[in-house]
Tab-separated table of C-alpha atoms in Angstrom:
chain	number	residue	atom	x	y	z
A	6	MET	CA	22.438	-11.684	5.156
A	7	ASN	CA	23.432	-14.048	8.065
A	8	LEU	CA	19.705	-14.159	9.528
A	9	ILE	CA	16.779	-14.437	7.480
A	10	LEU	CA	14.794	-11.857	9.922
A	11	LEU	CA	11.164	-12.903	9.686
A	12	SER	CA	7.988	-10.601	10.948
A	13	PRO	CA	5.736	-12.193	12.897
A	14	ASP	CA	3.002	-11.798	10.756
A	15	GLU	CA	5.184	-14.194	8.514
A	16	ILE	CA	5.053	-17.179	10.829
A	17	GLN	CA	1.733	-19.593	10.402
A	18	HIS	CA	1.090	-22.106	12.787
A	19	ASP	CA	4.420	-21.425	14.996
A	20	ARG	CA	5.693	-24.027	12.733
A	21	LEU	CA	5.598	-22.508	9.204
A	22	ALA	CA	6.989	-19.353	7.796
A	23	CYS	CA	6.307	-17.914	4.517
A	24	LEU	CA	8.028	-14.665	2.830
A	25	ARG	CA	7.783	-12.942	-0.331
A	26	ASP	CA	10.114	-9.657	0.401
A	27	PRO	CA	11.857	-9.533	-3.115
A	28	ARG	CA	15.077	-8.414	-1.159
A	29	ARG	CA	15.368	-11.327	0.699
A	30	LEU	CA	14.142	-13.900	-2.027
A	31	ARG	CA	16.781	-12.484	-4.100
A	32	HIS	CA	19.323	-12.790	-1.428
A	33	LEU	CA	18.355	-16.572	-1.249
A	34	ARG	CA	18.466	-17.340	-4.807
A	35	GLU	CA	21.706	-15.097	-5.810
A	36	VAL	CA	23.965	-15.114	-2.477
A	37	HIS	CA	22.732	-18.206	-0.245
A	38	ARG	CA	22.107	-20.420	-3.611
A	39	ALA	CA	19.432	-21.704	-1.666
A	40	GLN	CA	17.626	-25.218	-2.576
A	41	VAL	CA	14.787	-26.986	-1.555
A	42	GLY	CA	15.861	-29.026	1.739
A	43	ASP	CA	18.569	-26.483	2.613
A	44	SER	CA	18.744	-25.846	6.321
A	45	LEU	CA	19.055	-21.587	6.936
A	46	THR	CA	19.060	-19.830	10.419
A	47	LEU	CA	16.062	-17.947	10.868
A	48	GLY	CA	14.942	-15.333	13.680
A	49	VAL	CA	11.661	-13.400	14.677
A	50	ALA	CA	11.966	-9.974	15.264
A	51	GLY	CA	11.693	-9.034	19.083
A	52	GLY	CA	12.069	-12.587	19.405
A	53	GLY	CA	14.429	-15.851	19.426
A	54	ILE	CA	16.626	-17.497	16.590
A	55	GLY	CA	16.836	-21.033	15.124
A	56	ARG	CA	16.901	-23.184	12.277
A	57	GLY	CA	14.094	-23.617	9.215
A	58	GLU	CA	14.321	-26.024	6.432
A	59	LEU	CA	13.354	-24.626	2.811
A	60	THR	CA	10.654	-26.519	1.476
A	61	LEU	CA	9.736	-23.966	-1.204
A	62	LEU	CA	11.479	-21.310	-3.231
A	63	SER	CA	10.045	-19.680	-6.286
A	64	ASP	CA	10.317	-16.171	-8.052
A	65	ASP	CA	7.835	-14.782	-5.606
A	66	GLU	CA	7.758	-16.695	-2.269
A	67	ALA	CA	9.816	-18.921	-0.267
A	68	ARG	CA	8.508	-21.128	2.819
A	69	PHE	CA	10.205	-22.780	5.715
A	70	THR	CA	9.535	-25.231	8.320
A	71	LEU	CA	10.644	-24.075	11.131
A	72	ASP	CA	12.628	-25.928	13.958
A	73	GLY	CA	12.015	-23.901	16.996
A	74	LEU	CA	13.224	-20.261	17.344
A	75	ASP	CA	14.267	-20.220	20.821
A	76	THR	CA	17.879	-19.192	21.159
A	77	PRO	CA	18.189	-15.754	22.624
A	78	PRO	CA	19.682	-13.135	20.676
A	79	PRO	CA	23.396	-11.801	21.183
A	80	PRO	CA	23.465	-9.294	24.351
A	81	ALA	CA	23.012	-5.785	23.447
A	82	LEU	CA	25.813	-2.919	24.270
A	83	PRO	CA	24.794	-1.110	27.543
A	84	VAL	CA	24.961	2.229	25.709
A	85	HIS	CA	22.786	4.657	24.455
A	86	LEU	CA	24.825	6.616	21.376
A	87	VAL	CA	23.913	10.526	20.837
A	88	LEU	CA	25.181	10.700	17.104
A	89	ALA	CA	25.458	14.057	15.507
A	90	LEU	CA	23.267	13.607	12.416
A	91	PRO	CA	25.906	12.769	9.838
A	92	ARG	CA	25.772	13.206	5.924
A	93	PRO	CA	22.924	10.905	4.287
A	94	ARG	CA	25.216	8.061	3.081
A	95	MET	CA	27.535	7.831	6.237
A	96	LEU	CA	23.989	7.857	7.943
A	97	ALA	CA	23.003	4.932	6.073
A	98	ARG	CA	26.562	2.614	6.752
A	99	SER	CA	26.580	4.015	10.122
A	100	LEU	CA	23.081	3.260	11.106
A	101	GLU	CA	23.867	-0.678	10.026
A	102	HIS	CA	27.385	-0.955	11.676
A	103	VAL	CA	26.326	0.172	15.263
A	104	THR	CA	23.231	-2.143	15.229
A	105	ALA	CA	25.244	-4.718	14.226
A	106	LEU	CA	27.473	-4.045	17.244
A	107	GLY	CA	24.672	-4.370	19.408
A	108	VAL	CA	23.649	-0.744	20.024
A	109	LYS	CA	19.701	-0.650	21.066
A	110	HIS	CA	19.224	2.987	21.944
A	111	ILE	CA	20.583	5.904	19.314
A	112	THR	CA	19.569	9.509	19.174
A	113	LEU	CA	20.723	11.487	16.261
A	114	LEU	CA	21.427	14.957	17.462
A	115	HIS	CA	21.688	18.638	15.314
A	116	THR	CA	24.638	20.264	16.262
A	117	ARG	CA	26.036	23.600	14.951
A	118	ARG	CA	28.391	21.498	12.210
A	119	VAL	CA	25.577	19.587	11.063
A	120	GLU	CA	24.264	20.725	7.558
A	121	LYS	CA	20.511	21.750	8.092
A	122	SER	CA	19.590	20.115	4.521
A	123	TYR	CA	20.481	16.545	6.261
A	124	TRP	CA	17.147	16.668	7.866
A	125	GLN	CA	15.298	16.652	4.608
A	126	SER	CA	17.428	13.404	3.630
A	127	PRO	CA	15.158	10.784	2.881
A	128	GLU	CA	17.689	8.199	4.426
A	129	LEU	CA	15.566	9.587	7.660
A	130	ASP	CA	12.261	8.479	6.602
A	131	PRO	CA	11.311	5.643	9.131
A	132	ALA	CA	10.740	3.171	6.469
A	133	LYS	CA	14.528	3.918	5.515
A	134	ILE	CA	15.896	4.146	9.165
A	135	HIS	CA	14.160	0.511	9.568
A	136	GLU	CA	15.463	-0.933	6.404
A	137	HIS	CA	19.206	0.097	7.439
A	138	LEU	CA	18.451	-1.352	10.691
A	139	VAL	CA	17.304	-4.548	9.565
A	140	LEU	CA	20.337	-4.946	7.375
A	141	GLY	CA	22.322	-4.391	10.911
A	142	LEU	CA	20.468	-7.425	12.818
A	143	GLU	CA	20.987	-9.559	9.829
A	144	GLN	CA	24.507	-9.047	9.658
A	145	ALA	CA	24.856	-9.844	13.262
A	146	ARG	CA	22.308	-12.566	13.657
A	147	ASP	CA	20.628	-10.608	15.797
A	148	THR	CA	16.480	-9.879	16.116
A	149	LEU	CA	16.197	-6.881	18.331
A	150	LEU	CA	15.394	-3.482	16.636
A	151	PRO	CA	17.135	-0.468	17.980
A	152	GLU	CA	14.930	2.572	19.275
A	153	VAL	CA	15.994	5.810	17.009
A	154	ASN	CA	15.063	9.263	18.177
A	155	LEU	CA	15.728	12.330	16.403
A	156	ALA	CA	16.692	15.529	18.694
A	157	LYS	CA	16.484	18.302	16.009
A	158	GLY	CA	18.073	21.466	18.576
A	159	PHE	CA	21.165	21.207	20.374
A	160	ARG	CA	19.666	23.467	23.167
A	161	PRO	CA	16.446	21.920	23.993
A	162	PHE	CA	18.487	18.585	23.960
A	163	ALA	CA	20.961	19.640	26.553
A	164	GLU	CA	17.929	21.267	28.588
A	165	GLU	CA	15.117	18.908	28.227
A	166	ARG	CA	16.616	15.219	27.563
A	167	LEU	CA	20.435	15.458	28.775
A	168	PRO	CA	19.432	15.239	32.247
A	169	SER	CA	17.627	12.347	32.307
A	170	LEU	CA	19.495	10.441	29.891
A	171	LEU	CA	22.514	10.878	32.129
A	172	GLU	CA	20.599	9.536	35.370
A	173	GLY	CA	22.335	6.041	35.940
A	174	ARG	CA	24.656	6.388	32.810
A	175	ARG	CA	28.221	7.234	32.417
A	176	GLY	CA	28.145	10.171	29.895
A	177	LEU	CA	31.446	10.078	27.564
A	178	VAL	CA	32.166	13.031	25.139
A	179	ALA	CA	34.166	11.450	22.207
A	180	HIS	CA	36.055	14.485	21.036
A	181	PRO	CA	39.613	15.206	19.791
A	182	GLY	CA	41.799	17.279	22.301
A	183	MET	CA	40.423	15.567	25.405
A	184	ALA	CA	42.639	14.430	28.110
A	185	GLN	CA	41.308	11.280	28.891
A	186	ALA	CA	42.044	8.503	26.676
A	187	CYS	CA	39.166	6.014	25.623
A	188	PRO	CA	38.672	3.517	28.175
A	189	THR	CA	38.157	-0.188	27.810
A	190	GLY	CA	36.423	-3.075	28.843
A	191	LEU	CA	33.408	-1.145	30.322
A	192	SER	CA	30.128	-2.883	31.446
A	193	GLU	CA	28.511	0.057	33.291
A	194	PRO	CA	25.538	1.754	31.478
A	195	THR	CA	26.792	4.446	29.015
A	196	ALA	CA	25.779	7.254	26.956
A	197	LEU	CA	28.107	7.840	24.231
A	198	PHE	CA	28.823	11.216	22.566
A	199	ILE	CA	29.809	11.740	19.021
A	200	GLY	CA	30.058	14.822	17.074
A	201	PRO	CA	29.697	15.418	13.293
A	202	GLU	CA	32.458	16.005	10.575
A	203	GLY	CA	34.609	18.630	12.047
A	204	GLY	CA	33.563	18.209	15.681
A	205	PHE	CA	31.309	19.721	18.428
A	206	ILE	CA	31.999	23.108	18.741
A	207	PRO	CA	33.537	24.330	22.060
A	208	HIS	CA	30.216	25.507	23.376
A	209	GLU	CA	28.778	22.009	22.890
A	210	VAL	CA	31.482	20.538	24.703
A	211	GLU	CA	31.441	22.709	27.608
A	212	ARG	CA	27.703	22.030	27.859
A	213	LEU	CA	28.003	18.365	27.745
A	214	LEU	CA	31.108	18.400	30.378
A	215	GLU	CA	28.705	20.805	32.882
A	216	ALA	CA	26.070	18.025	32.599
A	217	GLY	CA	28.706	15.500	34.060
A	218	CYS	CA	30.024	14.001	30.957
A	219	GLU	CA	33.704	12.950	30.641
A	220	GLY	CA	35.373	13.891	27.648
A	221	ILE	CA	37.562	11.130	25.809
A	222	HIS	CA	39.801	10.786	22.791
A	223	LEU	CA	41.188	8.124	20.474
A	224	GLY	CA	44.509	9.384	19.875
A	225	PRO	CA	46.179	12.374	17.593
A	226	ARG	CA	44.248	10.975	14.215
A	227	ILE	CA	41.263	12.454	13.076
A	228	LEU	CA	38.929	9.894	11.947
A	229	ARG	CA	35.723	9.859	9.817
A	230	VAL	CA	32.687	9.605	11.893
A	231	GLU	CA	31.711	6.361	10.678
A	232	THR	CA	35.072	5.015	11.449
A	233	ALA	CA	34.943	6.507	14.847
A	234	VAL	CA	31.719	5.085	15.749
A	235	VAL	CA	32.862	1.456	15.435
A	236	ALA	CA	36.269	2.021	16.865
A	237	LEU	CA	34.972	3.834	19.952
A	238	LEU	CA	32.376	0.640	20.559
A	239	ALA	CA	34.819	-1.490	19.882
A	240	ARG	CA	37.124	-0.303	22.482
A	241	LEU	CA	34.595	0.962	25.136
A	242	PHE	CA	32.661	-2.538	25.372
C-alpha cells in the first residue's frame, strides 16, 4: 500500500482524516509499522494526493492531520481495455495490474471460449471488483477509479457497442498469428481487445477486424492472459 486511499467521507474539516477499515489499519500496523508522528502519503478517491501526519493509531481507528491533497494523480493511459472474462483468480490479479498501470475504462466480455460459469463468480460482485481496483490504485499511488462494464454476449457487444467504442479510437486486437507486431509508444486513444485462454475464435477475430480493428501479436510465445495484458500495455504505451 504505497498510498492510503481515503473516501471523501473519511475527511473532516479538510484538515483531518479518520479511517476505521480493518484492512488498512492492519496494513499500517504490520507493513508500514507506523507510529504516531509518522508522515505518510494519502490521497482522496477522485481527487488529489498529499501527505498526512499520523496522530492516532489504535486497533480500530487511525487519524491523520492532512498537509494538503493537491498533487494530481498520475496520468491515465489513453486506452479502453476489452478483456475476455478470465478465470476468477486471474480476473482479480488482472484488475489490480491494469489499474496500477493506469487503465481507466475496462469492459469484461463474454466470448466463445469463456466458461459460462465464470459469470457466476463472486469476483464479479461490485464490491469485490471495487476492492481489486482500490488495491491497484494503492499500489500505483493513484486516486481515480476505473470504470468497469460487463458485456455478457459477444454478438450484442459487436452489434450495439463496438461501433461507438471505436469512434475516435484505434482498435487493436491482440491475437497469436496476426501479421503486425505490437506497436510501441502510442499516445492516441486506443481500444485494446484481448481474448481468453485459447484466444478468440476465428469468427470473433473476423468480426473485430471487419469493424476496423488491426490485428497485432507479441511474438511466437503464447502467454497467459494476465501476462499478456501487462506486456501489451507496457509495450503499447
